[in-house]
Short mmCIF file of C-alpha atoms in Angstrom, two decimals:
data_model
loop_
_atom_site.label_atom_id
_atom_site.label_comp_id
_atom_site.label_asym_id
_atom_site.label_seq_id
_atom_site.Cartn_x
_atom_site.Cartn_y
_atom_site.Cartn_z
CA UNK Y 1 24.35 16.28 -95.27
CA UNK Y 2 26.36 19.75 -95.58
CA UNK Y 3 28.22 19.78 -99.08
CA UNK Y 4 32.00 20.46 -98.85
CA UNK Y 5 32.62 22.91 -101.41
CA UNK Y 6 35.96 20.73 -103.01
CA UNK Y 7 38.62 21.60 -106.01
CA UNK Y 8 40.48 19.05 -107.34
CA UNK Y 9 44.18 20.22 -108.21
CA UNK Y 10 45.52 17.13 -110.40
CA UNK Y 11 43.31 15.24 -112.53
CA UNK Y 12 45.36 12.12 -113.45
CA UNK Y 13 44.75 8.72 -112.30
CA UNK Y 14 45.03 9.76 -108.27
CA UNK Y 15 42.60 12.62 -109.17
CA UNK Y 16 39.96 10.48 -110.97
CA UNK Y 17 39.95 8.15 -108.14
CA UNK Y 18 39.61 10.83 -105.69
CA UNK Y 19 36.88 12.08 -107.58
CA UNK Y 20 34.60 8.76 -108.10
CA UNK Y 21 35.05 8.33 -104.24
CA UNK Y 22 34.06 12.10 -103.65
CA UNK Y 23 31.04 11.48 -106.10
CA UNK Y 24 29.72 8.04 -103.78
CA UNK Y 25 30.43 9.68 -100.33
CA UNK Y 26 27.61 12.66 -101.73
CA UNK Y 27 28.94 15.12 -99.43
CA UNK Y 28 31.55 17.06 -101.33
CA UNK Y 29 30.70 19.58 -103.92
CA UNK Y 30 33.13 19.55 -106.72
CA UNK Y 31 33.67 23.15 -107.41
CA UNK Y 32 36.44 22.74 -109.95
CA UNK Y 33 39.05 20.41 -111.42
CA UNK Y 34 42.41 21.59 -112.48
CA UNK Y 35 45.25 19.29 -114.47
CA UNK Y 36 48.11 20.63 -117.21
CA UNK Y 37 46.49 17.96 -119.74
CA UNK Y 38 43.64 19.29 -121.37
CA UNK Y 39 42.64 15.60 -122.29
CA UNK Y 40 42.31 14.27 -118.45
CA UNK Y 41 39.96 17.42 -117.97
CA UNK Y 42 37.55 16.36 -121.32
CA UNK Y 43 34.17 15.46 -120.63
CA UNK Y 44 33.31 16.13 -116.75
CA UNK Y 45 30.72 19.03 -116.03
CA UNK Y 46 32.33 20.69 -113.41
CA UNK Y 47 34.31 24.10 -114.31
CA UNK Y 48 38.10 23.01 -115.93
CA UNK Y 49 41.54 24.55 -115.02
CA UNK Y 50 45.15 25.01 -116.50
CA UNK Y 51 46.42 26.85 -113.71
CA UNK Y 52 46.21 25.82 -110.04
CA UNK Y 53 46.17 29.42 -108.74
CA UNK Y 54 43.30 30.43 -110.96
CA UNK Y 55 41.50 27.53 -110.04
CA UNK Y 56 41.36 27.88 -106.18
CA UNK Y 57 40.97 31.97 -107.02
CA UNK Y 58 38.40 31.38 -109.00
CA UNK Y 59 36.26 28.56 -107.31
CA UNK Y 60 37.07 29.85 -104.20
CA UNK Y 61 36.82 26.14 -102.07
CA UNK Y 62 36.43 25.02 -98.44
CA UNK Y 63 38.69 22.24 -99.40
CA UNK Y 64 41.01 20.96 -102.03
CA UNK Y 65 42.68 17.37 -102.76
CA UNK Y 66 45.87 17.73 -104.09
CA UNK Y 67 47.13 14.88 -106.80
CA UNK Y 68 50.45 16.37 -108.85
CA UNK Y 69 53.74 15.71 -108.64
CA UNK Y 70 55.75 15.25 -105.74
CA UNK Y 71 57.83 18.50 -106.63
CA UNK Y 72 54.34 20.53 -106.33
CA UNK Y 73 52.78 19.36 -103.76
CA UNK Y 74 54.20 22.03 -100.71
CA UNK Y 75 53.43 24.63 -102.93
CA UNK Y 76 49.96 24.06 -103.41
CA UNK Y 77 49.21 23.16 -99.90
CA UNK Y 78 51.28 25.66 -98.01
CA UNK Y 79 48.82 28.54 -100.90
CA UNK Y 80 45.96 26.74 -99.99
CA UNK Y 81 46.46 26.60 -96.32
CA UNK Y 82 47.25 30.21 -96.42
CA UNK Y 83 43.84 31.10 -98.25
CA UNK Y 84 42.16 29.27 -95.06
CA UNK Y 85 41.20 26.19 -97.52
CA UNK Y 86 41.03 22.68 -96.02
CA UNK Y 87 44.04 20.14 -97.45
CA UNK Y 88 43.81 16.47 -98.30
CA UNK Y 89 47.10 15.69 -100.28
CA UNK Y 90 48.26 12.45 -101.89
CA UNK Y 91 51.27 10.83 -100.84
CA UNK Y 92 54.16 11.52 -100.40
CA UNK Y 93 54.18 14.78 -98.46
CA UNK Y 94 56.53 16.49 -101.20
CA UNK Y 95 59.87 14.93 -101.85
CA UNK Y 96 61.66 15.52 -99.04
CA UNK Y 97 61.58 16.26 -95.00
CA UNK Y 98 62.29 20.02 -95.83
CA UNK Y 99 59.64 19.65 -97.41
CA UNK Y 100 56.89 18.58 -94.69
CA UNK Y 101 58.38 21.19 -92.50
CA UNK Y 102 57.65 23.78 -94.65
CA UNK Y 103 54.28 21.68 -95.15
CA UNK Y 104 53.89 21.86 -90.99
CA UNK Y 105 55.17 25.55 -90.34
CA UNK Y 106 52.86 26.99 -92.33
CA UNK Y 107 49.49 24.92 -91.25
CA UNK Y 108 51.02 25.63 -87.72
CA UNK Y 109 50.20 28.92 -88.08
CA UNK Y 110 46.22 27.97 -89.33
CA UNK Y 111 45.89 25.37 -86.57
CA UNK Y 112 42.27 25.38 -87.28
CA UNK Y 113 42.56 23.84 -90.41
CA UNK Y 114 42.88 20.53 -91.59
CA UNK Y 115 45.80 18.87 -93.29
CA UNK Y 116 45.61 15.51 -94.44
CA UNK Y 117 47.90 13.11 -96.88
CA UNK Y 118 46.73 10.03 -98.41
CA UNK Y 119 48.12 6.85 -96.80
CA UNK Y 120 45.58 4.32 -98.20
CA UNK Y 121 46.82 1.57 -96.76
CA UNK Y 122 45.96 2.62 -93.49
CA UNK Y 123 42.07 1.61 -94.91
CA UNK Y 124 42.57 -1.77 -96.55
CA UNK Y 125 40.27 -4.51 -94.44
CA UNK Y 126 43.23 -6.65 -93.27
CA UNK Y 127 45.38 -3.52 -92.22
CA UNK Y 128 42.01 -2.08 -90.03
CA UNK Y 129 42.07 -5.83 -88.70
CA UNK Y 130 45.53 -6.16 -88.38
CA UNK Y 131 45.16 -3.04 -86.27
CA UNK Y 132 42.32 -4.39 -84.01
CA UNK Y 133 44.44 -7.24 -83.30
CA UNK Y 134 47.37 -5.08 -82.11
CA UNK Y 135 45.35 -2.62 -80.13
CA UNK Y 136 43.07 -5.92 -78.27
CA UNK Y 137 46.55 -7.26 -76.88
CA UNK Y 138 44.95 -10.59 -77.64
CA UNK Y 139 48.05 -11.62 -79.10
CA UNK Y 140 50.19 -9.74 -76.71
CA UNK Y 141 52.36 -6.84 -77.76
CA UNK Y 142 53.70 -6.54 -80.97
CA UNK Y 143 58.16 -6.97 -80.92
CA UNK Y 144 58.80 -7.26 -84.52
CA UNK Y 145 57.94 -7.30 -88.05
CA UNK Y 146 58.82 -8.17 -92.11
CA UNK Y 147 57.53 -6.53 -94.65
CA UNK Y 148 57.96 -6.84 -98.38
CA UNK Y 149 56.65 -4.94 -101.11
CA UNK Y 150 57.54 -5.01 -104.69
CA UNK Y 151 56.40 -4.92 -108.36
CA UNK Y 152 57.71 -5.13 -111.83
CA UNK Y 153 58.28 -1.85 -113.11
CA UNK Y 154 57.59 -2.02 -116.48
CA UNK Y 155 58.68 -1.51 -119.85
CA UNK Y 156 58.87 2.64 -119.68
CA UNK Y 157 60.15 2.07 -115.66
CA UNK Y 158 62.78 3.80 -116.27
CA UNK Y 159 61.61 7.22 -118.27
CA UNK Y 160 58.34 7.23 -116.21
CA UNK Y 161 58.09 10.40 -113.80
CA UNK Y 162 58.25 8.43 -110.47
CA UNK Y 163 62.22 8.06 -111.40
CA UNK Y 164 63.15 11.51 -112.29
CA UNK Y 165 64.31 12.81 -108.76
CA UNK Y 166 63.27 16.18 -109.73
CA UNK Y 167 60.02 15.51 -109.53
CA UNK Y 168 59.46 13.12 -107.50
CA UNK Y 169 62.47 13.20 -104.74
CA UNK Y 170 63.38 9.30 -105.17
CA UNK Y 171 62.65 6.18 -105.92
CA UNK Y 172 60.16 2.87 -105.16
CA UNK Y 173 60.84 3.66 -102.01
CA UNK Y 174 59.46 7.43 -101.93
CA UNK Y 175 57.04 6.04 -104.47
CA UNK Y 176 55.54 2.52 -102.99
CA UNK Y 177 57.58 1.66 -100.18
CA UNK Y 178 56.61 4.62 -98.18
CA UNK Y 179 53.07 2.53 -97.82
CA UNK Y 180 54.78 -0.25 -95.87
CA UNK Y 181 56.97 1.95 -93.50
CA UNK Y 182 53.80 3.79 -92.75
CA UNK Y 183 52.19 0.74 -92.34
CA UNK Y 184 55.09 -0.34 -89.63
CA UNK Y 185 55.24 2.80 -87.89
CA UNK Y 186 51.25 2.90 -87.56
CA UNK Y 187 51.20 -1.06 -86.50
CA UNK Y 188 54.47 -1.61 -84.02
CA UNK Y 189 55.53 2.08 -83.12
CA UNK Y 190 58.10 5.28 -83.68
CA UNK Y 191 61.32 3.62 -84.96
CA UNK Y 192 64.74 5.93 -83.62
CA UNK Y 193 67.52 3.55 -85.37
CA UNK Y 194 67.86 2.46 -88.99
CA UNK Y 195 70.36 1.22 -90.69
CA UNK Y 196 70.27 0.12 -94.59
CA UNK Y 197 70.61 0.12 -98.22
CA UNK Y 198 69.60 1.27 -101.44
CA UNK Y 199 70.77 0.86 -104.99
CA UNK Y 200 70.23 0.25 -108.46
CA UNK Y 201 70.56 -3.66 -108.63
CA UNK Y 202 69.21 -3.67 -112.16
CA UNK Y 203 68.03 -0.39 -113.37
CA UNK Y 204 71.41 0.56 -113.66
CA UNK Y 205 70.58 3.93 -116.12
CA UNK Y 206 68.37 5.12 -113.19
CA UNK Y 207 69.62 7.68 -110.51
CA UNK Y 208 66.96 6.88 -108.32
CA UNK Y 209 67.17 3.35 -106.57
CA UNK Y 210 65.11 -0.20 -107.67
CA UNK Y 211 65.62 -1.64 -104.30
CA UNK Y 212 65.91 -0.45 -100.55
CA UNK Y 213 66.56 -2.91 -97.50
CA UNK Y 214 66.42 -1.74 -94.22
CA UNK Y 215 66.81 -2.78 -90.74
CA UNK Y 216 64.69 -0.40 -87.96
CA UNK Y 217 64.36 -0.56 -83.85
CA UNK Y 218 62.32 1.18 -81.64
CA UNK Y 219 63.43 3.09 -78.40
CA UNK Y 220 61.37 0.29 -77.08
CA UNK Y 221 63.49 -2.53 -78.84
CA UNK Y 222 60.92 -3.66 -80.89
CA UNK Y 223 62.46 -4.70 -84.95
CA UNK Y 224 61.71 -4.54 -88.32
CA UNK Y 225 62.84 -5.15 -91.74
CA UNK Y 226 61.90 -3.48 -94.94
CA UNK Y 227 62.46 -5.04 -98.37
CA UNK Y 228 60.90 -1.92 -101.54
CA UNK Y 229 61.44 -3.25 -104.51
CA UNK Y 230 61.17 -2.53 -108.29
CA UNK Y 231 62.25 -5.94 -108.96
CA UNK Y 232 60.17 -8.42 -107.70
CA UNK Y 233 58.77 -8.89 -111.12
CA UNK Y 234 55.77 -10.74 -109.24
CA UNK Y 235 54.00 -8.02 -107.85
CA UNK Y 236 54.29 -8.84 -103.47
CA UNK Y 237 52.91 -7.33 -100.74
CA UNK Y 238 53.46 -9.71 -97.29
CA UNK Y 239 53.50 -7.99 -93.46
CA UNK Y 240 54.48 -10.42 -90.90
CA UNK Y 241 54.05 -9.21 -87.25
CA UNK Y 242 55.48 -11.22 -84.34
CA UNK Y 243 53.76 -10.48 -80.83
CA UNK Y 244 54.51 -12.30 -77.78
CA UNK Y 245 51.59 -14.86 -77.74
CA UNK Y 246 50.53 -14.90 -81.38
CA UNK Y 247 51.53 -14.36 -84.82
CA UNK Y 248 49.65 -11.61 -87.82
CA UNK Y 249 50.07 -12.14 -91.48
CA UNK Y 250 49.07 -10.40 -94.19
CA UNK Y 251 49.66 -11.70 -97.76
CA UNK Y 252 47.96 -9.72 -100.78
CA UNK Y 253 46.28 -6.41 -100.94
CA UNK Y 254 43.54 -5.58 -102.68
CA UNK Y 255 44.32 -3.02 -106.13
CA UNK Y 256 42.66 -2.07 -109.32
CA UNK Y 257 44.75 -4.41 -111.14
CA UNK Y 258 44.03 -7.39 -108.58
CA UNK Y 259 47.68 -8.00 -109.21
CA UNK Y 260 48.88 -8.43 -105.63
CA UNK Y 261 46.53 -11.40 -104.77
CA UNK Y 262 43.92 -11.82 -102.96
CA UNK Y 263 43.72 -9.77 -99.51
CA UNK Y 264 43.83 -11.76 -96.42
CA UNK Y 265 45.18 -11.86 -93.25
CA UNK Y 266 45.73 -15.18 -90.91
CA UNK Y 267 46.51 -14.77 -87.19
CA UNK Y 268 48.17 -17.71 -84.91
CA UNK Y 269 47.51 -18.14 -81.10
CA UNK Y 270 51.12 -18.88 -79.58
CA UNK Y 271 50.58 -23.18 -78.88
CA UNK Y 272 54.13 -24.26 -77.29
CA UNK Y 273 52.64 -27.06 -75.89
CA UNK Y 274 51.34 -28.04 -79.34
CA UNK Y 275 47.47 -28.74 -77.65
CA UNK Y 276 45.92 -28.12 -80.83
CA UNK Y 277 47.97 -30.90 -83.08
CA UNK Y 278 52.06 -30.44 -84.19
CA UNK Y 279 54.41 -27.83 -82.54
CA UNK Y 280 54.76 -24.85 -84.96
CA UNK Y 281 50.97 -25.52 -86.66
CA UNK Y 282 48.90 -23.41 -84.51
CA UNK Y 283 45.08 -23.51 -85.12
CA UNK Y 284 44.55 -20.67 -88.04
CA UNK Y 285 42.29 -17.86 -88.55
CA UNK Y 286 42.22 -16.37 -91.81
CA UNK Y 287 39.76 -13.70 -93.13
CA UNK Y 288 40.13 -13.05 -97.24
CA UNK Y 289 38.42 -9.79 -98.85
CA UNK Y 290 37.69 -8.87 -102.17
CA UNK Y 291 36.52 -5.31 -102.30
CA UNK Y 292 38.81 -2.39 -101.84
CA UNK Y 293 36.95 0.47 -100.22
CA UNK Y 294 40.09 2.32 -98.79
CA UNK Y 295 39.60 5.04 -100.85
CA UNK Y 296 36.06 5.73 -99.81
CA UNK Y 297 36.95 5.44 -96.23
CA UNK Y 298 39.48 8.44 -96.77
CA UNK Y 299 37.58 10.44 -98.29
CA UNK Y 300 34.97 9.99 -95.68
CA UNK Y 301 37.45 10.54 -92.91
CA UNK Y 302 38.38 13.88 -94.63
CA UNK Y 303 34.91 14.93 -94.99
CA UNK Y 304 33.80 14.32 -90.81
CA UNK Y 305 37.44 16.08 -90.21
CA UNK Y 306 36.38 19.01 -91.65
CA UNK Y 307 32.42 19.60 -91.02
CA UNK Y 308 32.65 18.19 -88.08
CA UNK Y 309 35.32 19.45 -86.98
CA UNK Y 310 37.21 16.24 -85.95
CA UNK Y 311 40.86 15.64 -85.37
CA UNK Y 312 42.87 14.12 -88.28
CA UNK Y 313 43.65 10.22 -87.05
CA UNK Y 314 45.19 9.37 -90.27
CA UNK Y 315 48.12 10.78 -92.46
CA UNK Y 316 48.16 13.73 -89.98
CA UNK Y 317 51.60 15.87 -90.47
CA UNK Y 318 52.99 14.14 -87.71
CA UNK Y 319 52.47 11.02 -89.51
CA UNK Y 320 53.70 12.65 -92.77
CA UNK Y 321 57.18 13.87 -90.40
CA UNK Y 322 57.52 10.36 -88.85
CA UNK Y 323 57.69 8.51 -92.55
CA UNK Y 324 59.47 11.24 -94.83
CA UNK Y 325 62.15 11.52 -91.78
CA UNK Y 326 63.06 7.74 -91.95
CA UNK Y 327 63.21 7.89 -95.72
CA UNK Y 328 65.72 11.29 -95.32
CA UNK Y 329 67.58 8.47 -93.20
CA UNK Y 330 67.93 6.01 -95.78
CA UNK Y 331 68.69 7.98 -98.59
CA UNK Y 332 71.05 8.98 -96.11
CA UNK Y 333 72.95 5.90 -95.92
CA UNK Y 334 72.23 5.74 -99.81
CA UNK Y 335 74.55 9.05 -100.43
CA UNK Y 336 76.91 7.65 -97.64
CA UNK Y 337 77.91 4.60 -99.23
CA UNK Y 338 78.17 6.65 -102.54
CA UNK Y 339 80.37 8.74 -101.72
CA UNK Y 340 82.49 5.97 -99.44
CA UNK Y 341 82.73 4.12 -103.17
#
């Protein structure tokens, strides 16, 4: 196996689990890791940066992961791309749409390369079945879909990072939500109209939004709704997708913190004629999972793109334009409704 020679520009949480999935894969080289903390950096091996310039200068990388703030992200990656060196980013793709343009002029111009940002999600076990579903037509095709997904905040929500819009260009919806409208746009298709609505419904000190509805149609005609929430003080995460013979849920996701429940996902055969017992109780097929590899299957997606030379299927800067576009759109309507008060 050829090793990827690989810096790691943000050593944080993201960065450390980049890293342990790097180490299992075997294939990647860590060449240096690079964070403004001097305590996130104590105790690895590998040669230690302060400045993310010196570092890729220095280690001189085929590849680097990106894990800092929003703010710094296009920076990095449009340098990076520029010195010819590979790019896996985190999500999201900077904190705006200006920003993936600037992201997608400048790797237009180094086509050879790969770009990459990190939509996880993509990877979970029920998603990849979800997907197999949708792609078999065994249910039919996909019309519409619900999707929820909130958490608590916590007791610092509103000083943490993720909130000042400096740095990170919004709120749980930039932050978490982006997951599930990548998640929609991957599963049911390229949504044109949107309309809905953000505020702060109980973070009131905040100037970034707790909670973001939203209503979204394809040029096809196909729906769906978005609830991203900071609020849901039970951490949620529930994807409904209607097709025209069948029904897909998925209720959980697998995390560190196992505090979204357990993974599963049920699918429904359409039964009007209610063959298999009462109308409306379909037979059910449920699958439950209790590992979370999605970050090892990214990593090892990344890693074929690049020595093998492979296109990128997943969090591609098309996919990064589709998502950060409909977010510009809400936050849209957010400055709208603002401004109408």
């Amino acid at each position: 196996m050829r090793k990827l020679r690989t810096a790691i520009i943000g050593f944080g949480k993201m960065g450390k689990i980049r890293y342990r999935a790097m180490l299992k894969h075997t294939g990647y080289e860590i060449v240096g890791l690079c964070d403004i903390h001097a305590e996130n950096l104590a105790g690895y091996q590998e040669p230690v940066f302060s400045d993310w310039r010196s570092c890729l200068e220095y280690c001189r990388p085929e590849a680097v992961v990106v894990c800092t703030f929003n703010n710094m992200i296009p920076q990095i990656v449009c340098y990076a791309l520029s010195r010819k060196i590979h790019v896996f980013s985190e999500k999201p793709p900077g904190r705006c749409l200006e920003d993936v343009m600037q992201m997608k002029t400048v790797w237009e111009q180094h086509p050879g390369l790969k770009l990459k940002f990190g939509f996880n999600h993509r990877y979970h076990n029920s998603v990849m079945e979800a997907k197999a579903l949708i792609d078999s037509k065994m249910l039919g095709e996909a019309v519409c879909a619900r999707g929820v997904y909130g958490k608590a905040g916590s007791a610092e929500f509103a000083r943490e990072w993720r909130n000042d819009i400096g740095l990170s260009g919004g709120g749980i919806l930039i932050d978490q939500g982006i997951h599930m409208i990548d998640l929609l746009c991957y599963l049911i298709g390229d949504f044109t109209k949107i309309q809905s609505s953000s505020s702060q419904l109980v973070w009131k000190e905040l100037h970034t939004e707790d909670s973001v509805f939203a209503i979204m149609e394809t040029d096809k005609g196909q729906m769906a709704s978005l609830h991203s929430s900071a609020i849901q003080w039970k951490h949620k995460f529930d994807l409904d997708i209607i097709c025209t013979n069948g029904y897909i849920a998925l209720n959980g996701i697998r995390t560190s913190t196992k505090s979204y429940g357990e993974e599963c996902i049920s699918y429904y055969r359409k039964d009007l004629h209610a063959k298999n017992g009462n109308l409306g109780e379909p037979i059910e097929h449920t699958f439950c999972f209790d590992t979370d590899e999605s970050w090892d299957y990214e990593m090892r997606e990344f890693y074929d793109c690049v020595v093998n030379d492979e296109k990128v299927r997943n969090g591609s800067i098309g996919d990064a334009y589709r998502v950060m576009d409909i977010i510009a759109k809400i936050y849209s309507d957010q400055a709208d409704g603002e401004e109408k008060k």
